[in-house]
Short mmCIF file of C-alpha atoms and ligand atoms in Angstrom, two decimals:
data_model
loop_
_atom_site.label_atom_id
_atom_site.label_comp_id
_atom_site.label_asym_id
_atom_site.label_seq_id
_atom_site.Cartn_x
_atom_site.Cartn_y
_atom_site.Cartn_z
CA MET A 1 17.77 60.73 -40.13
CA PRO A 2 16.81 60.47 -43.80
CA LYS A 3 20.00 60.72 -45.80
CA ILE A 4 19.95 62.24 -49.29
CA THR A 5 21.01 59.49 -51.69
CA GLY A 6 20.19 61.08 -55.02
CA ALA A 7 18.51 63.94 -56.79
CA LYS A 8 17.45 64.66 -60.35
CA VAL A 9 15.98 67.42 -62.41
CA ILE A 10 12.88 66.65 -64.47
CA VAL A 11 12.13 69.01 -67.35
CA THR A 12 8.70 68.60 -68.91
CA SER A 13 6.37 70.63 -71.08
CA PRO A 14 2.73 69.59 -70.66
CA GLY A 15 1.45 72.71 -72.43
CA ARG A 16 4.22 74.84 -70.93
CA ASN A 17 7.68 74.24 -69.51
CA PHE A 18 8.30 73.15 -65.93
CA VAL A 19 11.50 72.25 -64.09
CA THR A 20 11.10 69.97 -61.07
CA LEU A 21 13.70 68.76 -58.60
CA LYS A 22 13.22 65.34 -57.06
CA ILE A 23 15.34 64.51 -54.00
CA GLU A 24 15.57 60.89 -52.88
CA THR A 25 16.52 59.54 -49.46
CA ASP A 26 17.76 56.22 -48.11
CA GLU A 27 14.41 55.72 -46.38
CA GLY A 28 12.69 55.47 -49.76
CA ILE A 29 10.97 58.80 -49.25
CA TYR A 30 11.37 61.51 -51.87
CA GLY A 31 10.50 65.18 -52.02
CA LEU A 32 9.65 67.56 -54.88
CA GLY A 33 10.53 71.19 -55.48
CA ASP A 34 9.58 73.55 -58.30
CA ALA A 35 12.52 75.23 -60.07
CA THR A 36 10.71 76.84 -63.02
CA LEU A 37 12.00 80.23 -64.17
CA ASN A 38 9.85 81.26 -67.11
CA GLY A 39 11.87 81.72 -70.31
CA ARG A 40 15.15 80.81 -68.58
CA GLU A 41 14.29 77.27 -67.44
CA LEU A 42 17.43 75.46 -68.54
CA ALA A 43 19.72 77.84 -66.65
CA VAL A 44 18.17 76.70 -63.36
CA ALA A 45 18.18 73.06 -64.48
CA SER A 46 21.91 73.29 -65.14
CA TYR A 47 22.59 75.21 -61.90
CA LEU A 48 20.92 72.36 -60.02
CA THR A 49 22.39 69.44 -61.95
CA ASP A 50 25.90 70.77 -62.40
CA HIS A 51 26.42 72.74 -59.20
CA VAL A 52 23.90 71.91 -56.46
CA ILE A 53 23.08 68.20 -56.62
CA PRO A 54 26.72 67.06 -56.14
CA CYS A 55 26.75 68.97 -52.81
CA LEU A 56 23.53 67.38 -51.57
CA ILE A 57 24.45 63.71 -51.67
CA GLY A 58 24.97 62.24 -48.22
CA ARG A 59 23.42 65.17 -46.32
CA ASP A 60 20.78 64.88 -43.63
CA ALA A 61 17.48 65.77 -45.35
CA HIS A 62 16.07 67.01 -42.05
CA ARG A 63 18.55 69.91 -41.79
CA ILE A 64 16.54 72.28 -43.95
CA GLU A 65 17.90 75.54 -42.53
CA ASP A 66 21.49 74.36 -42.63
CA VAL A 67 21.19 73.23 -46.27
CA TRP A 68 19.62 76.59 -47.13
CA GLN A 69 22.50 78.48 -45.51
CA TYR A 70 25.02 76.16 -47.13
CA LEU A 71 23.67 76.81 -50.62
CA TYR A 72 23.18 80.57 -50.05
CA LYS A 73 26.39 81.45 -48.23
CA GLY A 74 28.41 78.63 -49.71
CA ALA A 75 28.01 79.72 -53.34
CA TYR A 76 29.76 83.02 -52.57
CA TRP A 77 27.58 84.53 -55.39
CA ARG A 78 24.42 85.48 -53.55
CA ARG A 79 20.85 86.13 -54.70
CA GLY A 80 19.60 86.39 -58.28
CA PRO A 81 16.64 84.53 -59.82
CA VAL A 82 18.61 81.49 -61.05
CA THR A 83 20.39 80.85 -57.75
CA MET A 84 17.34 81.54 -55.61
CA SER A 85 15.02 79.36 -57.73
CA ALA A 86 17.51 76.51 -57.40
CA ILE A 87 17.75 76.99 -53.61
CA ALA A 88 13.94 77.19 -53.49
CA ALA A 89 13.62 73.84 -55.25
CA VAL A 90 15.92 72.15 -52.74
CA ASP A 91 14.20 73.82 -49.79
CA THR A 92 10.71 72.88 -51.01
CA ALA A 93 11.72 69.27 -51.62
CA LEU A 94 13.19 69.02 -48.11
CA TRP A 95 9.98 70.36 -46.52
CA ASP A 96 8.10 67.75 -48.56
CA ILE A 97 10.38 65.02 -47.21
CA LYS A 98 10.08 66.25 -43.62
CA GLY A 99 6.30 66.22 -43.90
CA LYS A 100 6.26 62.71 -45.32
CA VAL A 101 8.62 61.44 -42.60
CA ALA A 102 6.47 63.08 -39.90
CA GLY A 103 3.25 61.88 -41.53
CA LEU A 104 1.95 65.46 -41.51
CA PRO A 105 0.99 68.01 -44.16
CA VAL A 106 3.63 70.73 -44.40
CA TYR A 107 1.33 73.44 -43.01
CA GLN A 108 1.24 71.53 -39.72
CA LEU A 109 5.04 71.78 -39.52
CA LEU A 110 4.77 75.53 -40.11
CA GLY A 111 2.62 76.04 -37.02
CA GLY A 112 -0.72 74.70 -38.23
CA ALA A 113 -3.64 76.38 -39.95
CA SER A 114 -4.29 80.03 -39.15
CA ARG A 115 -7.49 80.02 -41.24
CA GLU A 116 -9.99 77.62 -42.78
CA GLY A 117 -8.95 78.30 -46.35
CA VAL A 118 -6.88 80.60 -48.48
CA MET A 119 -8.59 83.37 -50.45
CA VAL A 120 -7.44 83.32 -54.07
CA TYR A 121 -7.95 85.64 -57.00
CA GLY A 122 -8.66 84.59 -60.56
CA HIS A 123 -7.78 86.38 -63.79
CA ALA A 124 -10.53 87.92 -65.89
CA ASN A 125 -9.28 89.31 -69.16
CA GLY A 126 -10.65 90.28 -72.56
CA LYS A 127 -9.92 92.33 -75.62
CA THR A 128 -12.64 94.79 -74.62
CA ILE A 129 -14.10 95.94 -71.29
CA GLU A 130 -17.28 93.99 -72.11
CA GLU A 131 -15.34 90.78 -72.69
CA THR A 132 -13.37 91.23 -69.47
CA ILE A 133 -16.52 91.81 -67.45
CA ASP A 134 -18.20 88.83 -69.03
CA ASN A 135 -15.25 86.76 -67.98
CA ALA A 136 -15.27 88.27 -64.48
CA LEU A 137 -18.97 87.36 -64.09
CA HIS A 138 -18.00 83.80 -64.92
CA TYR A 139 -15.37 83.82 -62.14
CA GLN A 140 -17.93 85.28 -59.77
CA SER A 141 -20.33 82.46 -60.62
CA LEU A 142 -17.58 79.96 -59.74
CA GLY A 143 -17.44 81.49 -56.26
CA TYR A 144 -14.30 83.63 -56.52
CA LYS A 145 -14.17 86.35 -53.87
CA ALA A 146 -11.44 88.25 -55.70
CA ILE A 147 -10.92 88.84 -59.42
CA ARG A 148 -8.16 90.57 -61.35
CA LEU A 149 -9.38 92.75 -64.23
CA GLN A 150 -7.17 93.24 -67.30
CA SER A 151 -8.44 94.51 -70.60
CA GLY A 152 -7.17 95.29 -74.08
CA VAL A 153 -6.19 98.92 -74.59
CA PRO A 154 -8.08 100.68 -77.43
CA GLY A 155 -5.57 101.52 -80.15
CA LEU A 156 -3.02 98.86 -79.09
CA ALA A 157 -3.03 95.51 -80.88
CA SER A 158 -2.06 93.48 -77.82
CA THR A 159 -1.06 94.02 -74.23
CA TYR A 160 -0.01 92.27 -71.05
CA GLY A 161 -2.70 90.22 -69.36
CA VAL A 162 -4.95 89.71 -72.37
CA SER A 163 -4.83 86.23 -73.80
CA LYS A 164 -5.81 84.50 -76.99
CA ASP A 165 -7.73 81.97 -74.91
CA ARG A 166 -10.72 83.06 -72.85
CA TYR A 167 -9.68 81.43 -69.58
CA PHE A 168 -6.00 80.54 -69.87
CA TYR A 169 -3.47 83.32 -70.01
CA GLU A 170 -0.07 82.17 -71.20
CA PRO A 171 2.34 84.98 -72.00
CA ALA A 172 5.39 82.81 -72.85
CA ASP A 173 3.96 82.21 -76.28
CA ALA A 174 6.78 81.97 -78.84
CA ASP A 175 10.07 80.37 -79.82
CA LEU A 176 11.56 83.88 -79.97
CA PRO A 177 10.09 86.85 -78.06
CA THR A 178 6.90 88.32 -79.49
CA GLU A 179 7.06 92.13 -79.85
CA ASN A 180 4.24 94.19 -78.28
CA LEU A 181 3.63 97.93 -78.61
CA TRP A 182 2.87 100.23 -75.71
CA SER A 183 1.35 103.64 -75.09
CA THR A 184 1.07 104.84 -71.49
CA GLU A 185 -1.42 107.55 -72.46
CA LYS A 186 -3.81 105.09 -74.09
CA TYR A 187 -3.45 102.67 -71.20
CA LEU A 188 -4.09 105.27 -68.51
CA ARG A 189 -7.32 106.28 -70.22
CA SER A 190 -8.51 102.68 -70.41
CA VAL A 191 -8.29 101.44 -66.81
CA PRO A 192 -10.70 103.71 -64.86
CA PRO A 193 -13.65 102.88 -67.17
CA LEU A 194 -12.81 99.18 -66.77
CA PHE A 195 -13.14 99.50 -63.00
CA GLU A 196 -16.24 101.69 -63.23
CA LYS A 197 -18.00 99.13 -65.43
CA GLY A 198 -16.56 96.35 -63.28
CA ARG A 199 -18.18 97.71 -60.11
CA GLU A 200 -21.48 98.28 -61.95
CA ALA A 201 -21.60 94.67 -63.13
CA LEU A 202 -19.98 92.81 -60.23
CA GLY A 203 -21.07 94.89 -57.25
CA TRP A 204 -19.04 95.75 -54.18
CA ASP A 205 -18.80 92.38 -52.42
CA VAL A 206 -16.03 91.09 -54.65
CA HIS A 207 -12.41 92.26 -54.48
CA LEU A 208 -11.10 93.72 -57.73
CA LEU A 209 -7.39 93.75 -58.55
CA HIS A 210 -5.24 95.12 -61.34
CA ASP A 211 -1.69 94.47 -62.58
CA VAL A 212 0.24 97.36 -64.16
CA HIS A 213 3.19 95.08 -64.95
CA HIS A 214 5.92 97.62 -64.09
CA ARG A 215 4.93 100.08 -66.85
CA LEU A 216 4.42 103.45 -65.19
CA THR A 217 6.60 106.14 -63.70
CA PRO A 218 5.89 106.96 -60.05
CA ILE A 219 3.88 110.07 -60.85
CA GLU A 220 1.82 108.25 -63.49
CA ALA A 221 1.19 105.44 -61.02
CA GLY A 222 0.09 108.00 -58.43
CA ARG A 223 -2.44 109.33 -60.92
CA LEU A 224 -3.79 105.89 -61.82
CA GLY A 225 -4.05 104.95 -58.15
CA LYS A 226 -6.01 108.15 -57.48
CA ASP A 227 -8.30 107.58 -60.48
CA LEU A 228 -9.09 104.08 -59.21
CA GLU A 229 -9.75 105.08 -55.58
CA PRO A 230 -13.53 105.55 -56.06
CA PHE A 231 -13.75 101.87 -57.12
CA ARG A 232 -11.84 100.62 -54.05
CA PRO A 233 -9.45 98.21 -55.74
CA PHE A 234 -7.96 95.50 -53.51
CA TRP A 235 -4.59 96.39 -54.97
CA MET A 236 -2.65 97.93 -57.81
CA GLU A 237 0.20 95.55 -58.64
CA ASP A 238 3.70 96.31 -59.93
CA ALA A 239 2.78 99.93 -60.55
CA VAL A 240 6.41 100.91 -61.28
CA PRO A 241 9.65 99.00 -61.82
CA ALA A 242 11.00 98.19 -58.38
CA GLU A 243 14.77 98.00 -58.76
CA ASN A 244 14.75 101.41 -57.15
CA GLN A 245 12.61 100.83 -54.08
CA ALA A 246 12.43 104.56 -53.35
CA ASN A 247 10.21 104.88 -56.47
CA PHE A 248 7.32 103.81 -54.30
CA ARG A 249 7.59 106.83 -52.00
CA LEU A 250 6.15 109.10 -54.66
CA VAL A 251 3.37 106.67 -55.56
CA ARG A 252 2.45 106.36 -51.89
CA GLN A 253 2.27 110.13 -51.40
CA HIS A 254 -0.37 110.42 -54.08
CA THR A 255 -2.78 107.56 -53.55
CA THR A 256 -4.49 105.43 -50.94
CA THR A 257 -4.98 102.58 -53.42
CA PRO A 258 -3.19 99.60 -51.81
CA LEU A 259 0.06 98.62 -53.52
CA ALA A 260 1.43 95.14 -54.24
CA VAL A 261 4.82 94.21 -55.62
CA GLY A 262 7.40 91.44 -55.58
CA GLU A 263 6.72 88.64 -58.06
CA ILE A 264 10.16 89.12 -59.60
CA PHE A 265 11.95 89.62 -56.27
CA ASN A 266 14.12 86.78 -55.09
CA SER A 267 15.30 87.88 -51.68
CA ILE A 268 14.29 89.83 -48.61
CA TRP A 269 16.80 92.47 -49.66
CA ASP A 270 14.72 93.34 -52.73
CA ALA A 271 11.88 94.35 -50.44
CA LYS A 272 13.69 95.70 -47.37
CA GLN A 273 13.06 99.39 -47.90
CA LEU A 274 9.58 98.84 -49.30
CA ILE A 275 8.57 96.96 -46.17
CA GLU A 276 10.48 99.03 -43.62
CA GLU A 277 9.08 102.32 -44.89
CA GLN A 278 5.63 100.78 -45.33
CA LEU A 279 5.62 101.77 -48.99
CA ILE A 280 3.57 98.72 -49.95
CA ASP A 281 0.62 96.77 -48.57
CA TYR A 282 1.23 93.33 -50.09
CA ILE A 283 4.44 91.45 -50.79
CA ARG A 284 4.15 89.09 -53.78
CA THR A 285 7.30 87.00 -53.38
CA THR A 286 6.61 83.33 -53.84
CA VAL A 287 8.13 79.98 -52.96
CA VAL A 288 9.87 79.15 -56.25
CA HIS A 289 11.52 82.48 -57.01
CA ALA A 290 12.31 83.67 -53.50
CA GLY A 291 14.35 80.92 -51.92
CA GLY A 292 11.64 78.46 -50.90
CA ILE A 293 9.38 78.16 -47.88
CA THR A 294 12.27 78.92 -45.51
CA HIS A 295 13.09 82.30 -47.02
CA LEU A 296 9.47 83.23 -47.68
CA ARG A 297 8.69 82.78 -43.99
CA ARG A 298 11.51 85.17 -43.15
CA ILE A 299 10.13 87.78 -45.56
CA ALA A 300 6.62 87.33 -44.17
CA SER A 301 7.76 87.74 -40.54
CA PHE A 302 9.57 90.93 -41.42
CA ALA A 303 6.53 92.16 -43.39
CA ASP A 304 4.22 91.38 -40.47
CA MET A 305 6.11 93.84 -38.27
CA HIS A 306 5.25 96.57 -40.78
CA ASN A 307 1.61 95.81 -41.53
CA VAL A 308 2.45 94.31 -44.91
CA ARG A 309 0.52 91.19 -45.86
CA THR A 310 1.38 88.40 -48.28
CA GLY A 311 -0.07 88.10 -51.78
CA SER A 312 2.04 85.45 -53.47
CA HIS A 313 2.50 85.18 -57.20
CA GLY A 314 0.64 82.18 -58.64
CA ALA A 315 0.71 82.40 -62.42
CA THR A 316 0.68 79.26 -64.62
CA ASP A 317 4.47 79.32 -64.94
CA LEU A 318 4.67 78.34 -61.26
CA SER A 319 4.12 74.58 -61.29
CA PRO A 320 1.57 72.70 -59.16
CA VAL A 321 4.51 71.85 -56.86
CA CYS A 322 4.97 75.57 -56.14
CA MET A 323 1.23 76.06 -55.88
CA ALA A 324 0.99 73.33 -53.24
CA ALA A 325 3.92 74.78 -51.29
CA ALA A 326 2.40 78.26 -51.51
CA LEU A 327 -0.90 77.00 -50.11
CA HIS A 328 0.77 75.34 -47.10
CA PHE A 329 2.59 78.60 -46.45
CA ASP A 330 -0.57 80.71 -46.96
CA LEU A 331 -2.67 78.57 -44.65
CA SER A 332 -0.22 78.97 -41.80
CA VAL A 333 1.26 82.45 -42.11
CA PRO A 334 -0.37 85.00 -39.74
CA ASN A 335 -0.22 87.98 -42.10
CA PHE A 336 -1.73 86.26 -45.12
CA GLY A 337 -3.45 88.58 -47.58
CA ILE A 338 -4.40 86.74 -50.76
CA GLN A 339 -3.00 84.12 -53.17
CA GLU A 340 -2.99 84.39 -56.95
CA TYR A 341 -4.48 81.33 -58.63
CA MET A 342 -4.35 80.79 -62.37
CA ARG A 343 -5.61 77.34 -63.13
CA HIS A 344 -3.23 74.99 -64.90
CA THR A 345 -4.29 73.08 -67.99
CA GLU A 346 -5.59 69.53 -67.68
CA GLU A 347 -2.34 68.22 -69.21
CA THR A 348 -0.32 69.94 -66.47
CA ASP A 349 -2.63 68.69 -63.72
CA ALA A 350 -2.27 65.13 -65.05
CA VAL A 351 1.54 65.29 -64.85
CA PHE A 352 1.35 66.73 -61.31
CA PRO A 353 -1.47 64.97 -59.40
CA HIS A 354 -2.22 67.03 -56.31
CA ALA A 355 -4.30 67.17 -53.16
CA TYR A 356 -5.08 70.90 -53.16
CA SER A 357 -8.60 71.99 -53.95
CA PHE A 358 -10.76 75.04 -54.61
CA GLU A 359 -14.16 75.65 -53.08
CA ASP A 360 -16.21 78.79 -52.74
CA GLY A 361 -13.34 81.15 -53.48
CA LEU A 362 -10.96 79.48 -51.02
CA MET A 363 -8.20 76.95 -51.56
CA HIS A 364 -6.83 74.31 -49.23
CA PRO A 365 -3.58 72.34 -49.60
CA GLY A 366 -5.19 69.09 -48.41
CA ASP A 367 -4.01 66.84 -45.60
CA LYS A 368 -1.67 64.40 -47.28
CA PRO A 369 1.76 64.09 -45.62
CA GLY A 370 4.26 66.49 -47.17
CA LEU A 371 3.16 68.88 -49.90
CA GLY A 372 0.49 66.57 -51.28
CA VAL A 373 1.73 66.81 -54.84
CA ASP A 374 3.44 64.22 -57.02
CA ILE A 375 4.93 63.94 -60.49
CA ASP A 376 4.02 61.23 -62.99
CA GLU A 377 7.48 60.78 -64.50
CA GLU A 378 6.35 58.53 -67.31
CA LEU A 379 3.80 61.06 -68.47
CA ALA A 380 6.24 63.93 -67.91
CA ALA A 381 8.74 62.22 -70.26
CA LYS A 382 6.21 62.42 -73.09
CA TYR A 383 6.31 66.22 -73.13
CA GLU A 384 9.60 67.46 -74.47
CA TYR A 385 11.01 70.87 -73.52
CA LYS A 386 10.00 73.59 -75.98
CA ARG A 387 11.82 76.90 -75.89
CA ALA A 388 9.30 79.62 -75.06
CA TYR A 389 9.94 83.28 -74.35
CA LEU A 390 7.95 86.00 -72.66
CA PRO A 391 7.19 88.94 -75.00
CA VAL A 392 9.13 92.18 -75.16
CA ASN A 393 7.57 95.61 -75.32
CA ARG A 394 8.34 98.74 -77.34
CA LEU A 395 6.87 102.23 -77.40
CA GLU A 396 5.10 103.18 -80.62
CA ASP A 397 8.26 104.97 -81.84
CA GLY A 398 10.30 101.79 -81.41
CA THR A 399 11.93 102.53 -78.03
CA MET A 400 12.50 99.40 -75.93
CA PHE A 401 10.19 99.47 -72.89
CA HIS A 402 9.26 97.38 -69.84
CA TRP A 403 7.14 94.33 -70.50
C1 GCO B 1 1.06 87.83 -62.63
C2 GCO B 1 2.28 87.98 -63.44
C3 GCO B 1 2.42 87.00 -64.57
C4 GCO B 1 3.82 87.14 -65.17
C5 GCO B 1 4.36 85.81 -65.52
C6 GCO B 1 5.78 85.91 -66.02
O1 GCO B 1 0.72 88.79 -61.96
O2 GCO B 1 0.49 86.75 -62.64
O3 GCO B 1 2.51 89.31 -63.79
O4 GCO B 1 1.40 87.06 -65.50
O5 GCO B 1 3.81 87.98 -66.27
O6 GCO B 1 4.28 85.02 -64.38
O7 GCO B 1 6.39 84.68 -66.05
MG1 MG B 2 1.98 90.40 -62.01
#
């Protein structure tokens, strides 16, 4: 058995911050896990260094489930994004080690490929509808089968999903949180024309998606879903805040637009009612924030019983280590739906060399043993951590709102 002999946390900022756990074994094999929690990175780094790593030394790296249970039940304090991202990092690194020891890519350990490739969606955004569509046409020309459309809202200076850069969207943009302004009325008027123009320009053979970013009430979300129905969106994401899962009942009653939620969930309990009552169509939990491959598989099995498919979060704040793990999971899981894919910058890709690839709208994790992703520690050391926050959002009268 490979025995855990050491572990360390590597914090690097090649364009944005990433936290990576590296677990070493006595057989010379190491594994990597992503532990990045956007805007709260150092809390997870400390949780790992100060509280988790001391418990790992000497353990059998093959006992992935047991280590998971040890860290989850053993902490007494269960769930929460910091805890679950730390557990995820350990879990992911142990799957990486198991794959390397076996000489197999992780997806083979998860039951093998259920499909040839993983459908991903790209992000088209712009300050105007025209700019967004221009951008979407570019994604279509790259072969994407699914594209998310986000556009500036007339009358609002800035909004979620619209970047300064044409192709890279990076919301964690400042040393202290940027303040945005929000108007639901203006927003609700702006989305149906975006989808109407989107269908005109892109046709019907491409999936179109939209992210509401938790900003509507259930009845407003029901209205938006209904307004978008003629354009057959693939999904409407995070239509309402989901702390109260029952919120989704009302949305569901009013629209047949498919619903996706879960990027900020960290446990199966966050989604229990949503899945059981079939209030959603896609569950967006992902490896790094929802307890690793082990816990994500549990969520997916439960979802499968209720006709809910996976649609994992894959924004740039999830490192290439998470992306690789997500692709192994996606390739194997029976009820796969779609995977979000925001390309990382060249600097990030250089720090994390990886085997995964994109072709014709599909991604594949590659066939290297383990996750097929590495970290260039020397290069990583050149990029010092830079505090960066996600924005906050206020209504036009100054009231604090959801971002
Ligand atoms: C998405 C997400 C992201 C988040 C970001 C926060 O659907 O990709 O909403 O854009 O805002 O990951 O850290
Ligand atoms: Mg989202």
